[in-house]
Short mmCIF file of C-alpha atoms in Angstrom, two decimals:
data_model
loop_
_atom_site.label_atom_id
_atom_site.label_comp_id
_atom_site.label_asym_id
_atom_site.label_seq_id
_atom_site.Cartn_x
_atom_site.Cartn_y
_atom_site.Cartn_z
CA MET A 1 -57.69 38.31 -0.45
CA GLU A 2 -54.32 36.62 -0.86
CA MET A 3 -55.46 34.97 -4.09
CA LYS A 4 -56.68 38.31 -5.44
CA THR A 5 -53.37 39.96 -4.59
CA SER A 6 -51.50 37.14 -6.31
CA LYS A 7 -53.65 37.48 -9.44
CA GLU A 8 -53.20 41.23 -9.44
CA LYS A 9 -49.41 40.92 -9.28
CA PHE A 10 -49.32 38.30 -12.02
CA VAL A 11 -51.61 40.25 -14.37
CA HIS A 12 -49.56 43.38 -13.73
CA SER A 13 -46.39 41.54 -14.75
CA VAL A 14 -48.12 40.19 -17.88
CA PHE A 15 -49.17 43.60 -19.14
CA GLU A 16 -45.91 45.29 -18.22
CA SER A 17 -44.08 42.72 -20.34
CA ILE A 18 -46.39 42.66 -23.38
CA ALA A 19 -46.83 46.45 -23.65
CA PRO A 20 -44.43 46.93 -26.65
CA LYS A 21 -46.34 44.43 -28.81
CA TYR A 22 -49.79 45.00 -27.30
CA ASP A 23 -51.35 46.89 -30.22
CA LEU A 24 -49.97 44.52 -32.85
CA MET A 25 -51.14 41.46 -30.94
CA ASN A 26 -54.64 42.92 -30.49
CA ASP A 27 -54.90 43.28 -34.26
CA LEU A 28 -53.74 39.71 -34.81
CA ILE A 29 -55.80 38.11 -32.05
CA SER A 30 -59.09 39.69 -33.09
CA PHE A 31 -58.36 39.83 -36.84
CA ARG A 32 -58.64 43.62 -36.37
CA ARG A 33 -62.28 43.25 -35.31
CA HIS A 34 -61.62 45.05 -32.02
CA LYS A 35 -61.47 48.32 -33.96
CA ALA A 36 -64.90 47.70 -35.49
CA TRP A 37 -66.30 46.70 -32.10
CA ARG A 38 -65.01 49.90 -30.53
CA LYS A 39 -66.42 51.96 -33.41
CA PHE A 40 -69.82 50.31 -32.85
CA THR A 41 -69.50 51.02 -29.12
CA MET A 42 -68.81 54.71 -29.68
CA LYS A 43 -71.86 54.92 -31.93
CA LYS A 44 -74.07 53.38 -29.23
CA MET A 45 -72.56 55.63 -26.54
CA ALA A 46 -73.32 58.79 -28.55
CA VAL A 47 -70.85 60.86 -26.54
CA LYS A 48 -72.07 64.42 -26.22
CA PRO A 49 -69.66 67.29 -26.92
CA GLY A 50 -67.90 68.48 -23.76
CA SER A 51 -68.58 65.24 -21.87
CA THR A 52 -66.10 63.94 -19.32
CA ALA A 53 -65.02 60.31 -19.12
CA ILE A 54 -62.73 57.90 -17.33
CA ASP A 55 -61.30 54.98 -19.28
CA LEU A 56 -60.31 52.24 -16.84
CA CYS A 57 -57.45 49.86 -17.67
CA CYS A 58 -56.83 52.16 -20.62
CA GLY A 59 -53.73 50.32 -21.80
CA THR A 60 -52.16 52.08 -24.76
CA CYS A 61 -55.07 54.54 -24.92
CA ASP A 62 -56.83 53.82 -28.22
CA TRP A 63 -60.26 54.05 -26.58
CA THR A 64 -59.15 56.99 -24.43
CA LEU A 65 -58.24 58.92 -27.57
CA SER A 66 -61.53 57.99 -29.25
CA LEU A 67 -63.44 59.31 -26.24
CA ALA A 68 -61.47 62.55 -26.39
CA GLU A 69 -62.13 62.92 -30.11
CA HIS A 70 -65.88 62.46 -29.70
CA SER A 71 -66.07 64.71 -26.65
CA GLY A 72 -64.10 67.45 -28.35
CA THR A 73 -63.41 69.58 -25.28
CA GLY A 74 -64.33 67.43 -22.27
CA ALA A 75 -61.65 66.27 -19.84
CA ILE A 76 -60.78 62.60 -20.33
CA THR A 77 -58.90 60.48 -17.79
CA GLY A 78 -57.11 57.25 -18.62
CA LEU A 79 -56.22 54.96 -15.71
CA ASP A 80 -54.07 51.84 -15.79
CA PHE A 81 -51.88 49.95 -13.33
CA SER A 82 -49.17 49.30 -15.94
CA GLN A 83 -46.78 52.20 -16.34
CA ASN A 84 -45.29 50.60 -19.46
CA MET A 85 -48.74 50.68 -21.09
CA LEU A 86 -49.27 54.28 -20.00
CA ASP A 87 -45.90 55.33 -21.41
CA ILE A 88 -46.91 54.05 -24.85
CA GLY A 89 -50.34 55.65 -24.45
CA GLN A 90 -48.78 59.00 -23.53
CA MET A 91 -46.77 58.97 -26.75
CA LYS A 92 -50.01 58.52 -28.71
CA VAL A 93 -51.71 61.29 -26.74
CA ASP A 94 -48.81 63.67 -27.35
CA LYS A 95 -48.66 62.77 -31.04
CA GLN A 96 -52.34 63.68 -31.44
CA GLY A 97 -51.89 66.92 -29.53
CA ARG A 98 -54.36 65.99 -26.78
CA SER A 99 -52.10 66.19 -23.73
CA LYS A 100 -54.14 69.09 -22.33
CA GLN A 101 -57.42 67.23 -22.73
CA ILE A 102 -56.29 63.76 -21.62
CA LYS A 103 -54.73 62.99 -18.26
CA LEU A 104 -53.18 59.57 -17.73
CA ILE A 105 -52.69 58.23 -14.23
CA GLN A 106 -51.36 55.01 -12.78
CA GLY A 107 -53.98 53.59 -10.45
CA ASN A 108 -56.13 50.71 -9.25
CA ALA A 109 -59.47 50.14 -11.01
CA MET A 110 -60.87 48.63 -7.79
CA ALA A 111 -60.26 51.82 -5.78
CA LEU A 112 -60.61 54.83 -8.05
CA PRO A 113 -59.07 58.04 -6.68
CA PHE A 114 -62.12 60.14 -7.55
CA GLU A 115 -65.18 61.42 -5.74
CA ASP A 116 -68.69 60.13 -6.38
CA ASN A 117 -70.56 61.51 -9.40
CA THR A 118 -67.51 62.86 -11.22
CA PHE A 119 -67.75 61.65 -14.84
CA ASP A 120 -70.37 61.44 -17.57
CA TYR A 121 -68.96 58.12 -18.79
CA ALA A 122 -66.91 55.29 -17.32
CA THR A 123 -65.50 52.73 -19.74
CA ILE A 124 -63.40 49.57 -19.56
CA GLY A 125 -62.17 47.73 -22.64
CA PHE A 126 -60.94 44.13 -22.75
CA ALA A 127 -59.82 44.22 -19.13
CA LEU A 128 -62.75 43.34 -16.87
CA ARG A 129 -61.85 39.65 -17.04
CA ASN A 130 -58.34 40.45 -15.76
CA VAL A 131 -59.21 42.33 -12.57
CA PRO A 132 -59.18 40.57 -9.19
CA ASP A 133 -62.85 41.41 -8.52
CA LEU A 134 -65.02 42.43 -11.48
CA VAL A 135 -67.98 43.29 -9.24
CA GLN A 136 -65.86 45.74 -7.25
CA VAL A 137 -64.64 47.40 -10.46
CA LEU A 138 -68.21 47.78 -11.75
CA LYS A 139 -69.21 49.22 -8.38
CA GLU A 140 -66.44 51.79 -8.67
CA MET A 141 -67.49 52.68 -12.21
CA HIS A 142 -71.07 53.07 -11.01
CA ARG A 143 -69.90 55.23 -8.10
CA VAL A 144 -67.82 57.73 -10.09
CA VAL A 145 -70.30 58.40 -12.90
CA LYS A 146 -72.89 61.11 -12.45
CA PRO A 147 -76.59 60.27 -12.09
CA GLY A 148 -77.74 59.60 -15.64
CA GLY A 149 -74.16 58.75 -16.59
CA MET A 150 -73.13 55.69 -18.54
CA VAL A 151 -71.09 52.63 -17.53
CA VAL A 152 -69.66 50.76 -20.52
CA SER A 153 -67.77 47.46 -20.80
CA LEU A 154 -66.42 46.06 -24.07
CA GLU A 155 -65.00 42.63 -23.38
CA LEU A 156 -64.24 39.18 -24.74
CA SER A 157 -66.98 36.70 -24.00
CA LYS A 158 -67.95 33.07 -24.57
CA PRO A 159 -69.63 31.75 -27.72
CA THR A 160 -72.84 29.90 -26.97
CA TRP A 161 -73.38 27.69 -30.05
CA GLN A 162 -71.63 24.69 -31.53
CA PRO A 163 -69.58 23.93 -33.56
CA PHE A 164 -68.24 27.49 -33.49
CA LYS A 165 -67.74 27.27 -29.72
CA SER A 166 -65.28 24.37 -30.07
CA ILE A 167 -63.40 26.06 -32.92
CA TYR A 168 -63.13 29.28 -30.92
CA TYR A 169 -61.74 27.57 -27.82
CA PHE A 170 -59.24 25.62 -29.91
CA TYR A 171 -57.98 28.87 -31.45
CA PHE A 172 -57.98 30.78 -28.18
CA GLN A 173 -56.38 28.09 -26.02
CA LYS A 174 -54.03 26.36 -28.48
CA LEU A 175 -53.16 28.75 -31.31
CA LEU A 176 -53.18 32.12 -29.52
CA PRO A 177 -50.25 31.30 -27.18
CA LEU A 178 -48.24 30.13 -30.20
CA ILE A 179 -48.95 33.40 -32.01
CA GLY A 180 -47.82 35.24 -28.88
CA LYS A 181 -44.60 33.24 -28.80
CA LEU A 182 -43.91 33.82 -32.50
CA VAL A 183 -44.77 37.54 -32.71
CA ALA A 184 -44.27 38.93 -29.22
CA LYS A 185 -41.78 36.34 -27.93
CA LYS A 186 -44.18 35.78 -25.01
CA TYR A 187 -45.78 32.35 -24.57
CA GLU A 188 -46.84 32.16 -20.91
CA GLN A 189 -48.29 35.68 -21.02
CA TYR A 190 -50.57 34.85 -23.95
CA LYS A 191 -51.40 31.49 -22.44
CA TRP A 192 -52.84 33.48 -19.53
CA LEU A 193 -55.30 35.45 -21.68
CA PRO A 194 -57.53 32.49 -22.63
CA GLU A 195 -57.29 31.19 -19.07
CA SER A 196 -58.68 34.53 -17.86
CA LEU A 197 -61.98 33.68 -19.57
CA ILE A 198 -62.54 30.37 -17.79
CA HIS A 199 -64.23 31.82 -14.69
CA PHE A 200 -65.51 34.97 -16.38
CA PRO A 201 -69.32 35.22 -16.70
CA ASP A 202 -70.91 34.97 -20.14
CA TYR A 203 -72.56 38.08 -21.54
CA GLU A 204 -76.01 37.27 -20.13
CA GLN A 205 -74.60 36.64 -16.65
CA LEU A 206 -72.60 39.87 -16.81
CA ALA A 207 -75.73 41.79 -17.76
CA GLY A 208 -77.41 40.34 -14.67
CA ILE A 209 -74.53 41.52 -12.47
CA CYS A 210 -74.84 45.03 -13.92
CA ARG A 211 -78.53 45.11 -13.06
CA GLU A 212 -77.90 43.81 -9.54
CA LEU A 213 -75.48 46.68 -8.97
CA GLY A 214 -78.22 49.18 -9.72
CA LEU A 215 -77.55 50.04 -13.35
CA THR A 216 -80.68 50.68 -15.36
CA ASP A 217 -81.52 50.29 -19.05
CA VAL A 218 -78.80 47.63 -19.35
CA ARG A 219 -78.19 46.81 -23.00
CA VAL A 220 -76.12 43.90 -24.32
CA TYR A 221 -74.67 43.54 -27.80
CA PRO A 222 -72.85 40.24 -28.48
CA PHE A 223 -70.41 40.20 -31.40
CA PHE A 224 -69.64 37.38 -33.83
CA GLY A 225 -71.44 34.58 -32.06
CA GLY A 226 -70.49 35.81 -28.60
CA VAL A 227 -66.69 36.02 -28.85
CA ALA A 228 -67.02 39.54 -27.48
CA ALA A 229 -69.83 41.62 -26.04
CA LEU A 230 -70.71 45.22 -25.29
CA HIS A 231 -72.56 46.07 -22.07
CA ILE A 232 -74.03 49.52 -21.47
CA GLY A 233 -75.87 50.61 -18.31
CA ILE A 234 -77.13 53.90 -16.93
CA LYS A 235 -76.74 55.19 -13.39
CA GLU A 236 -80.19 56.00 -12.08
CA LYS A 237 -80.92 59.68 -11.71
CA GLU A 238 -81.49 60.94 -8.20
CA ALA A 239 -85.10 61.51 -7.25
CA LYS A 240 -86.04 65.17 -6.99
#
């Protein structure tokens, strides 16, 4: 528990400090592929008009806004533990005129302040590897979606084939922190991001965890040799 609390505090400090350059660094780190991955994700989700959703660890709210756009009228909640991230996200929400549709709250992804069976969708983007207990977060996502609802994770992953695997780790572990130092003036914070992948399950292992938690019809879509992966699962409908 003490180790989890320590990790939580450290990760919180990382994201509070990198918030101003977060969007720019995401573009640089992924060579802007994260936008294409999210577009693919939204296509697979096929959000129905009027649907409700919670976007966990919503950061600066790009995915939150995309959910709102596809839902049209449904209430969308963005939750993050970094107020600095939420402040930037709120500016985007206001600029797009969606402040009535989108509610942003500061909160803990491991203890969501919502009742069971509340949302049609629960999403988390590029953050599951940073939480103290990924299983607990997935449990919470499973809990708050309605029966038949969808749990979605879009996350960095681990390439499985050589020589690309070695090239990827060299870039992620050696070059990424230097880019962070040059562009965002943050070295240690971007050194943490590749370290967060070390103990994170690969996309096949993560799919297994989703199934163990009771999600059905679990689908996995690895991107670009496994550098990222989309996981989608459905909460089983209650028996009549």
